[in-house]
Amino acid sequence: MLDYEKYIRRCLEIAKNGSGTTSPNPMVGSVIVCDDKIIGEGWHKKAGEPHAEVNAINSVEDKTQLQKSTIFVNLEPCSHYGKTPPCAELIIKHKIPKVVICNKDPHEKVAGKGIEMLRSAGIEVVVGILEQEGEELNKRFFTFHRKKRPYIILKWAKTQDDFIDICPNDEKGAWISNDFSKILVHKWRTEEDAIMVGTNTALKDNPQLNVRLWKGKNPIRVVLDKNLRLPHSLLLFDGKIQTIVFTEIEKQNENNINYEIIEFNSLLIENILERLYKLNIQSIIIEGGAELLNSFIEKNIWDEARIIVGDKKFSDGIKSPQIESKYLSSQYKLQNDNILIYRK
């Protein structure tokens, strides 16, 4: 009897190689086992490129072994033609007799159809091995397709006495966290599709919202600017990265900057998320300021909060947003900073 969990864990392990490069597709790994020995494996490397099952099958030197093998995969093989042919058809073509799957695919184009196609071809299919671990790996993908919105990560740094910034009248904010935490934040950015700030943060901090301290892709920049009062001298408008501006004023797209017209009313957060979903943005980091972060918290529309607690004290300033302690999932030290992770 094969150890299903052992081989699904391997699928999950190699699937992580696609972190930051597969969106809007999920991270998927696949392992092919013959006589309790791995004879092939592969993972989905980039959206538009071959899926994990294809790479795993292609890695098997002796294809005749496939007819007596089991293929493991952490997500249901696709059954539709997209940018690549259906993986379920490829498995059937190579007469692989057994498929072991971690999670069903929530995408409406798959959603059980891949499993049905395999079983209709006489292939034995086992589903639900290490489901929770699979859900965690592809939490962005599952949230996007189930809730019809991006996976939302709130992120900020605060002082020991619970301030997020110095007084609003000061022209430039004060740095709270250390250099190691700054590197970590840039790593986080490479893992998400987009990053968003409010108007006041864009004006006061003039952030680049890019990746400079870690190797990886830059997220799409998103900024709120209801009345288009942000000057184009800001780094956000340098044209180097795709930038989305949510506004109520009509303006022609220019220089890698897209203007999205939405209503700035009581449903602002919902309006933003609906538009981001339509733009196929699967995950987003909300980096501030306090007003924007609190808007998500008050609406209770968020999935994760990452709070960096520095060793400084301000005594006065802009108070930090508050997350209920019951959501605290994990914490760790990074030099003299505390990293707190909250999960709903």
Tab-separated table of C-alpha atoms in Angstrom:
chain	number	residue	atom	x	y	z
A	1	MET	CA	0.000	0.000	0.000
A	2	LEU	CA	1.459	3.346	-1.067
A	3	ASP	CA	1.908	6.044	1.554
A	4	TYR	CA	-0.416	8.615	-0.008
A	5	GLU	CA	0.462	11.366	2.476
A	6	LYS	CA	4.198	10.998	1.866
A	7	TYR	CA	3.869	11.555	-1.862
A	8	ILE	CA	1.271	14.338	-1.563
A	9	ARG	CA	3.654	16.118	0.827
A	10	ARG	CA	6.281	15.902	-1.875
A	11	CYS	CA	3.793	17.418	-4.346
A	12	LEU	CA	3.149	20.311	-1.944
A	13	GLU	CA	6.879	20.751	-1.378
A	14	ILE	CA	7.820	21.077	-5.037
A	15	ALA	CA	4.691	23.124	-5.828
A	16	LYS	CA	6.166	25.920	-3.692
A	17	ASN	CA	8.844	26.395	-6.360
A	18	GLY	CA	6.157	28.271	-8.291
A	19	SER	CA	5.548	30.830	-5.532
A	20	GLY	CA	5.155	34.283	-7.030
A	21	THR	CA	5.189	33.116	-10.664
A	22	THR	CA	2.061	31.023	-11.272
A	23	SER	CA	-0.731	33.541	-10.576
A	24	PRO	CA	-3.548	33.572	-11.590
A	25	ASN	CA	-2.955	29.814	-11.680
A	26	PRO	CA	-2.433	27.821	-8.470
A	27	MET	CA	0.834	26.325	-7.242
A	28	VAL	CA	0.820	22.657	-8.234
A	29	GLY	CA	3.294	19.825	-7.881
A	30	SER	CA	3.034	16.303	-9.275
A	31	VAL	CA	4.880	13.084	-8.490
A	32	ILE	CA	4.748	9.795	-10.407
A	33	VAL	CA	5.393	6.614	-8.436
A	34	CYS	CA	6.073	3.110	-9.779
A	35	ASP	CA	6.737	0.183	-7.406
A	36	ASP	CA	6.890	2.656	-4.498
A	37	LYS	CA	9.662	4.629	-6.179
A	38	ILE	CA	9.464	8.146	-7.630
A	39	ILE	CA	10.178	7.921	-11.363
A	40	GLY	CA	9.137	11.453	-12.302
A	41	GLU	CA	8.060	14.752	-10.866
A	42	GLY	CA	7.348	18.309	-11.928
A	43	TRP	CA	5.661	21.520	-10.921
A	44	HIS	CA	3.813	24.356	-12.602
A	45	LYS	CA	6.469	27.013	-13.151
A	46	LYS	CA	4.612	29.930	-14.697
A	47	ALA	CA	1.123	30.847	-15.889
A	48	GLY	CA	0.765	29.912	-19.556
A	49	GLU	CA	3.446	27.225	-19.366
A	50	PRO	CA	2.913	23.426	-18.979
A	51	HIS	CA	1.127	22.250	-15.860
A	52	ALA	CA	2.700	20.094	-13.161
A	53	GLU	CA	1.311	16.814	-14.503
A	54	VAL	CA	2.756	17.525	-17.950
A	55	ASN	CA	6.193	18.268	-16.530
A	56	ALA	CA	6.055	15.162	-14.340
A	57	ILE	CA	5.071	12.875	-17.229
A	58	ASN	CA	7.714	14.417	-19.485
A	59	SER	CA	10.367	13.753	-16.840
A	60	VAL	CA	9.759	9.966	-16.923
A	61	GLU	CA	12.456	8.353	-19.062
A	62	ASP	CA	10.695	5.024	-19.682
A	63	LYS	CA	7.100	5.938	-20.600
A	64	THR	CA	6.032	2.269	-20.530
A	65	GLN	CA	6.291	2.452	-16.722
A	66	LEU	CA	3.399	4.942	-16.682
A	67	GLN	CA	0.893	2.123	-17.329
A	68	LYS	CA	1.660	0.610	-13.923
A	69	SER	CA	2.216	3.870	-12.002
A	70	THR	CA	0.279	6.196	-9.699
A	71	ILE	CA	0.365	9.927	-10.345
A	72	PHE	CA	0.035	12.209	-7.307
A	73	VAL	CA	-0.992	15.848	-7.649
A	74	ASN	CA	-2.049	18.430	-5.072
A	75	LEU	CA	-4.856	19.861	-7.230
A	76	GLU	CA	-7.432	18.206	-9.462
A	77	PRO	CA	-6.126	17.820	-13.046
A	78	CYS	CA	-7.794	20.262	-15.437
A	79	SER	CA	-10.310	19.034	-17.984
A	80	HIS	CA	-10.635	22.081	-20.237
A	81	TYR	CA	-8.580	23.702	-22.980
A	82	GLY	CA	-7.018	26.937	-21.789
A	83	LYS	CA	-3.528	28.131	-22.639
A	84	THR	CA	-2.521	24.462	-22.391
A	85	PRO	CA	-4.374	21.188	-23.199
A	86	PRO	CA	-6.254	19.317	-20.418
A	87	CYS	CA	-4.021	17.375	-18.025
A	88	ALA	CA	-6.780	14.796	-17.471
A	89	GLU	CA	-6.623	13.896	-21.170
A	90	LEU	CA	-2.846	13.482	-20.995
A	91	ILE	CA	-3.151	11.115	-18.020
A	92	ILE	CA	-5.752	9.071	-19.928
A	93	LYS	CA	-3.582	9.052	-23.061
A	94	HIS	CA	-0.644	7.555	-21.140
A	95	LYS	CA	-2.946	4.982	-19.468
A	96	ILE	CA	-1.876	5.851	-15.929
A	97	PRO	CA	-4.199	3.638	-13.858
A	98	LYS	CA	-4.407	5.631	-10.627
A	99	VAL	CA	-4.525	9.305	-9.612
A	100	VAL	CA	-4.244	10.575	-6.025
A	101	ILE	CA	-5.366	14.173	-5.454
A	102	CYS	CA	-5.079	16.551	-2.520
A	103	ASN	CA	-7.763	19.169	-3.362
A	104	LYS	CA	-10.617	19.519	-5.789
A	105	ASP	CA	-10.241	22.580	-8.030
A	106	PRO	CA	-12.773	25.359	-7.174
A	107	HIS	CA	-12.374	26.991	-10.604
A	108	GLU	CA	-15.742	26.868	-12.363
A	109	LYS	CA	-14.112	25.440	-15.507
A	110	VAL	CA	-12.833	22.441	-13.539
A	111	ALA	CA	-14.794	21.923	-10.263
A	112	GLY	CA	-14.920	18.135	-10.351
A	113	LYS	CA	-14.963	17.749	-14.122
A	114	GLY	CA	-11.346	16.558	-14.207
A	115	ILE	CA	-12.087	13.840	-11.637
A	116	GLU	CA	-15.219	12.841	-13.561
A	117	MET	CA	-13.267	12.602	-16.836
A	118	LEU	CA	-10.627	10.372	-15.242
A	119	ARG	CA	-13.144	8.062	-13.599
A	120	SER	CA	-15.159	7.812	-16.825
A	121	ALA	CA	-11.986	6.520	-18.489
A	122	GLY	CA	-11.723	3.730	-15.900
A	123	ILE	CA	-8.962	5.390	-13.847
A	124	GLU	CA	-9.023	4.958	-10.069
A	125	VAL	CA	-9.138	8.369	-8.388
A	126	VAL	CA	-8.483	9.074	-4.694
A	127	VAL	CA	-9.339	12.591	-3.457
A	128	GLY	CA	-8.828	14.484	-0.197
A	129	ILE	CA	-5.316	13.556	0.952
A	130	LEU	CA	-3.891	16.345	3.188
A	131	GLU	CA	-6.682	18.713	2.154
A	132	GLN	CA	-5.918	21.285	4.856
A	133	GLU	CA	-2.266	21.557	3.845
A	134	GLY	CA	-3.313	21.927	0.215
A	135	GLU	CA	-5.800	24.665	1.110
A	136	GLU	CA	-3.062	26.555	2.940
A	137	LEU	CA	-0.656	26.352	0.018
A	138	ASN	CA	-3.212	27.743	-2.443
A	139	LYS	CA	-5.146	30.004	-0.071
A	140	ARG	CA	-5.004	32.855	-2.594
A	141	PHE	CA	-6.377	30.728	-5.435
A	142	PHE	CA	-9.162	29.222	-3.308
A	143	THR	CA	-10.200	32.596	-1.853
A	144	PHE	CA	-10.264	34.213	-5.290
A	145	HIS	CA	-12.566	31.580	-6.798
A	146	ARG	CA	-14.787	30.987	-3.775
A	147	LYS	CA	-15.245	34.558	-2.549
A	148	LYS	CA	-14.836	36.299	-5.920
A	149	ARG	CA	-12.240	38.695	-4.542
A	150	PRO	CA	-8.479	38.794	-3.969
A	151	TYR	CA	-6.833	37.275	-0.906
A	152	ILE	CA	-6.302	40.310	1.356
A	153	ILE	CA	-3.198	40.837	3.474
A	154	LEU	CA	-3.118	43.855	5.786
A	155	LYS	CA	0.394	44.955	6.672
A	156	TRP	CA	1.811	47.683	8.877
A	157	ALA	CA	4.573	48.460	11.352
A	158	LYS	CA	3.877	49.836	14.800
A	159	THR	CA	5.824	51.032	17.823
A	160	GLN	CA	5.983	49.476	21.280
A	161	ASP	CA	3.401	52.035	22.442
A	162	ASP	CA	1.044	51.254	19.549
A	163	PHE	CA	1.618	54.068	17.053
A	164	ILE	CA	1.834	53.554	13.306
A	165	ASP	CA	3.332	56.966	12.517
A	166	ILE	CA	4.277	60.266	14.082
A	167	CYS	CA	1.884	63.231	14.073
A	168	PRO	CA	0.018	63.818	10.789
A	169	ASN	CA	1.372	67.359	10.467
A	170	ASP	CA	4.959	66.160	10.167
A	171	GLU	CA	6.049	66.222	6.548
A	172	LYS	CA	7.787	62.831	6.563
A	173	GLY	CA	6.998	59.695	8.502
A	174	ALA	CA	9.415	57.996	10.902
A	175	TRP	CA	10.913	54.566	10.233
A	176	ILE	CA	9.772	51.963	12.788
A	177	SER	CA	11.160	48.554	11.802
A	178	ASN	CA	14.724	47.351	11.219
A	179	ASP	CA	16.562	46.555	7.975
A	180	PHE	CA	15.912	42.820	8.288
A	181	SER	CA	12.162	43.412	8.483
A	182	LYS	CA	12.413	45.659	5.441
A	183	ILE	CA	13.956	42.772	3.465
A	184	LEU	CA	11.163	40.488	4.665
A	185	VAL	CA	8.542	42.978	3.466
A	186	HIS	CA	10.118	43.029	0.006
A	187	LYS	CA	10.030	39.221	-0.044
A	188	TRP	CA	6.334	39.376	0.855
A	189	ARG	CA	5.730	41.740	-2.059
A	190	THR	CA	7.137	39.239	-4.574
A	191	GLU	CA	4.530	36.690	-3.464
A	192	GLU	CA	1.438	38.807	-4.170
A	193	ASP	CA	-0.221	40.168	-7.311
A	194	ALA	CA	-0.745	43.731	-6.098
A	195	ILE	CA	-0.003	46.238	-3.359
A	196	MET	CA	-2.200	49.197	-2.372
A	197	VAL	CA	-1.905	52.466	-0.457
A	198	GLY	CA	-4.238	55.367	0.187
A	199	THR	CA	-3.915	58.936	-1.033
A	200	ASN	CA	-2.362	60.373	2.123
A	201	THR	CA	0.288	57.640	2.332
A	202	ALA	CA	1.218	58.208	-1.307
A	203	LEU	CA	1.587	61.956	-0.662
A	204	LYS	CA	3.445	61.767	2.634
A	205	ASP	CA	5.750	58.777	2.105
A	206	ASN	CA	6.190	58.860	-1.703
A	207	PRO	CA	6.636	55.059	-1.730
A	208	GLN	CA	7.957	53.065	-4.687
A	209	LEU	CA	5.999	49.921	-3.732
A	210	ASN	CA	8.427	47.780	-5.698
A	211	VAL	CA	10.895	44.976	-4.933
A	212	ARG	CA	14.444	46.156	-4.399
A	213	LEU	CA	15.787	43.982	-1.592
A	214	TRP	CA	14.639	40.562	-2.814
A	215	LYS	CA	14.689	38.732	-6.125
A	216	GLY	CA	11.249	38.415	-7.698
A	217	LYS	CA	8.493	40.156	-9.604
A	218	ASN	CA	7.119	43.560	-8.686
A	219	PRO	CA	3.469	43.606	-7.641
A	220	ILE	CA	0.985	45.779	-9.510
A	221	ARG	CA	0.776	49.111	-7.695
A	222	VAL	CA	-2.679	50.305	-6.648
A	223	VAL	CA	-3.441	53.737	-5.217
A	224	LEU	CA	-6.621	55.566	-4.250
A	225	ASP	CA	-6.942	59.094	-5.617
A	226	LYS	CA	-10.592	60.168	-5.614
A	227	ASN	CA	-10.044	63.644	-7.074
A	228	LEU	CA	-6.730	63.037	-8.886
A	229	ARG	CA	-4.801	65.320	-6.563
A	230	LEU	CA	-1.621	63.217	-6.467
A	231	PRO	CA	1.226	64.915	-8.400
A	232	HIS	CA	2.799	62.877	-11.188
A	233	SER	CA	6.218	63.613	-9.749
A	234	LEU	CA	5.557	60.812	-7.219
A	235	LEU	CA	7.520	57.588	-7.656
A	236	LEU	CA	4.252	55.675	-8.093
A	237	PHE	CA	3.870	57.356	-11.473
A	238	ASP	CA	7.333	56.622	-12.863
A	239	GLY	CA	5.814	54.211	-15.417
A	240	LYS	CA	8.220	51.398	-14.532
A	241	ILE	CA	5.521	49.147	-13.055
A	242	GLN	CA	1.868	48.723	-13.948
A	243	THR	CA	-0.075	51.066	-11.692
A	244	ILE	CA	-3.824	51.230	-11.108
A	245	VAL	CA	-5.404	54.458	-9.865
A	246	PHE	CA	-8.910	54.233	-8.405
A	247	THR	CA	-10.656	57.558	-8.907
A	248	GLU	CA	-13.997	59.262	-9.616
A	249	ILE	CA	-12.474	61.453	-12.340
A	250	GLU	CA	-12.254	60.220	-15.924
A	251	LYS	CA	-8.721	60.260	-17.288
A	252	GLN	CA	-6.990	58.621	-20.227
A	253	ASN	CA	-4.644	55.741	-19.417
A	254	GLU	CA	-0.998	56.720	-19.873
A	255	ASN	CA	2.563	55.548	-19.307
A	256	ASN	CA	1.682	52.172	-17.749
A	257	ILE	CA	-0.918	53.862	-15.522
A	258	ASN	CA	-4.534	52.693	-15.671
A	259	TYR	CA	-7.336	54.822	-14.275
A	260	GLU	CA	-10.298	52.864	-12.903
A	261	ILE	CA	-13.504	54.780	-12.224
A	262	ILE	CA	-15.353	53.671	-9.080
A	263	GLU	CA	-17.720	55.277	-6.587
A	264	PHE	CA	-16.148	56.473	-3.345
A	265	ASN	CA	-19.185	55.752	-1.192
A	266	SER	CA	-19.996	53.539	1.797
A	267	LEU	CA	-19.239	50.506	-0.390
A	268	LEU	CA	-15.786	51.740	-1.428
A	269	ILE	CA	-13.963	48.616	-0.197
A	270	GLU	CA	-16.462	46.315	-1.897
A	271	ASN	CA	-16.219	48.387	-5.113
A	272	ILE	CA	-12.428	48.113	-5.105
A	273	LEU	CA	-12.447	44.355	-4.544
A	274	GLU	CA	-15.069	43.762	-7.219
A	275	ARG	CA	-12.948	45.654	-9.746
A	276	LEU	CA	-9.738	43.869	-8.687
A	277	TYR	CA	-11.501	40.534	-9.157
A	278	LYS	CA	-12.530	41.525	-12.668
A	279	LEU	CA	-8.920	42.531	-13.326
A	280	ASN	CA	-7.876	38.985	-12.327
A	281	ILE	CA	-5.812	40.156	-9.349
A	282	GLN	CA	-5.702	37.171	-7.015
A	283	SER	CA	-3.993	38.678	-3.956
A	284	ILE	CA	-3.177	42.109	-2.584
A	285	ILE	CA	-1.187	43.634	0.279
A	286	ILE	CA	-2.758	46.706	1.879
A	287	GLU	CA	0.195	48.780	3.134
A	288	GLY	CA	-1.550	51.825	4.482
A	289	GLY	CA	-2.269	54.267	5.747
A	290	ALA	CA	-4.207	53.814	8.954
A	291	GLU	CA	-7.490	55.055	7.467
A	292	LEU	CA	-7.396	52.554	4.596
A	293	LEU	CA	-6.334	49.661	6.852
A	294	ASN	CA	-9.089	50.475	9.339
A	295	SER	CA	-11.639	50.522	6.516
A	296	PHE	CA	-10.889	46.862	5.779
A	297	ILE	CA	-10.879	45.943	9.469
A	298	GLU	CA	-14.184	47.723	10.188
A	299	LYS	CA	-15.808	45.937	7.258
A	300	ASN	CA	-14.236	42.661	8.472
A	301	ILE	CA	-13.007	42.048	4.924
A	302	TRP	CA	-9.494	40.639	5.241
A	303	ASP	CA	-7.770	37.262	5.388
A	304	GLU	CA	-4.421	37.901	7.016
A	305	ALA	CA	-2.683	40.696	8.926
A	306	ARG	CA	1.081	40.987	9.229
A	307	ILE	CA	2.230	43.423	11.890
A	308	ILE	CA	5.834	44.368	12.527
A	309	VAL	CA	6.391	45.649	16.074
A	310	GLY	CA	9.591	47.700	16.300
A	311	ASP	CA	11.538	48.585	19.436
A	312	LYS	CA	10.769	52.315	19.248
A	313	LYS	CA	8.286	54.431	21.199
A	314	PHE	CA	6.656	57.607	19.832
A	315	SER	CA	4.511	58.692	22.840
A	316	ASP	CA	2.230	60.470	20.360
A	317	GLY	CA	1.126	60.182	16.749
A	318	ILE	CA	-1.260	58.131	14.606
A	319	LYS	CA	-2.635	55.145	16.497
A	320	SER	CA	-2.133	51.676	15.085
A	321	PRO	CA	-5.113	49.757	13.690
A	322	GLN	CA	-6.310	47.010	16.029
A	323	ILE	CA	-6.864	43.323	15.256
A	324	GLU	CA	-8.627	41.076	17.780
A	325	SER	CA	-6.142	38.900	19.659
A	326	LYS	CA	-8.190	35.762	18.921
A	327	TYR	CA	-6.918	35.909	15.336
A	328	LEU	CA	-3.228	35.705	16.308
A	329	SER	CA	-1.833	32.711	14.413
A	330	SER	CA	1.936	32.925	14.926
A	331	GLN	CA	4.737	35.248	15.957
A	332	TYR	CA	8.491	35.334	15.785
A	333	LYS	CA	11.468	37.621	16.364
A	334	LEU	CA	13.525	39.182	13.596
A	335	GLN	CA	16.454	40.863	15.302
A	336	ASN	CA	14.753	43.383	17.640
A	337	ASP	CA	11.415	43.353	15.793
A	338	ASN	CA	8.430	41.150	16.589
A	339	ILE	CA	6.523	39.784	13.573
A	340	LEU	CA	2.869	39.039	14.383
A	341	ILE	CA	0.737	37.056	11.923
A	342	TYR	CA	-3.045	37.123	12.304
A	343	ARG	CA	-5.340	34.787	10.343
A	344	LYS	CA	-9.108	34.663	10.158
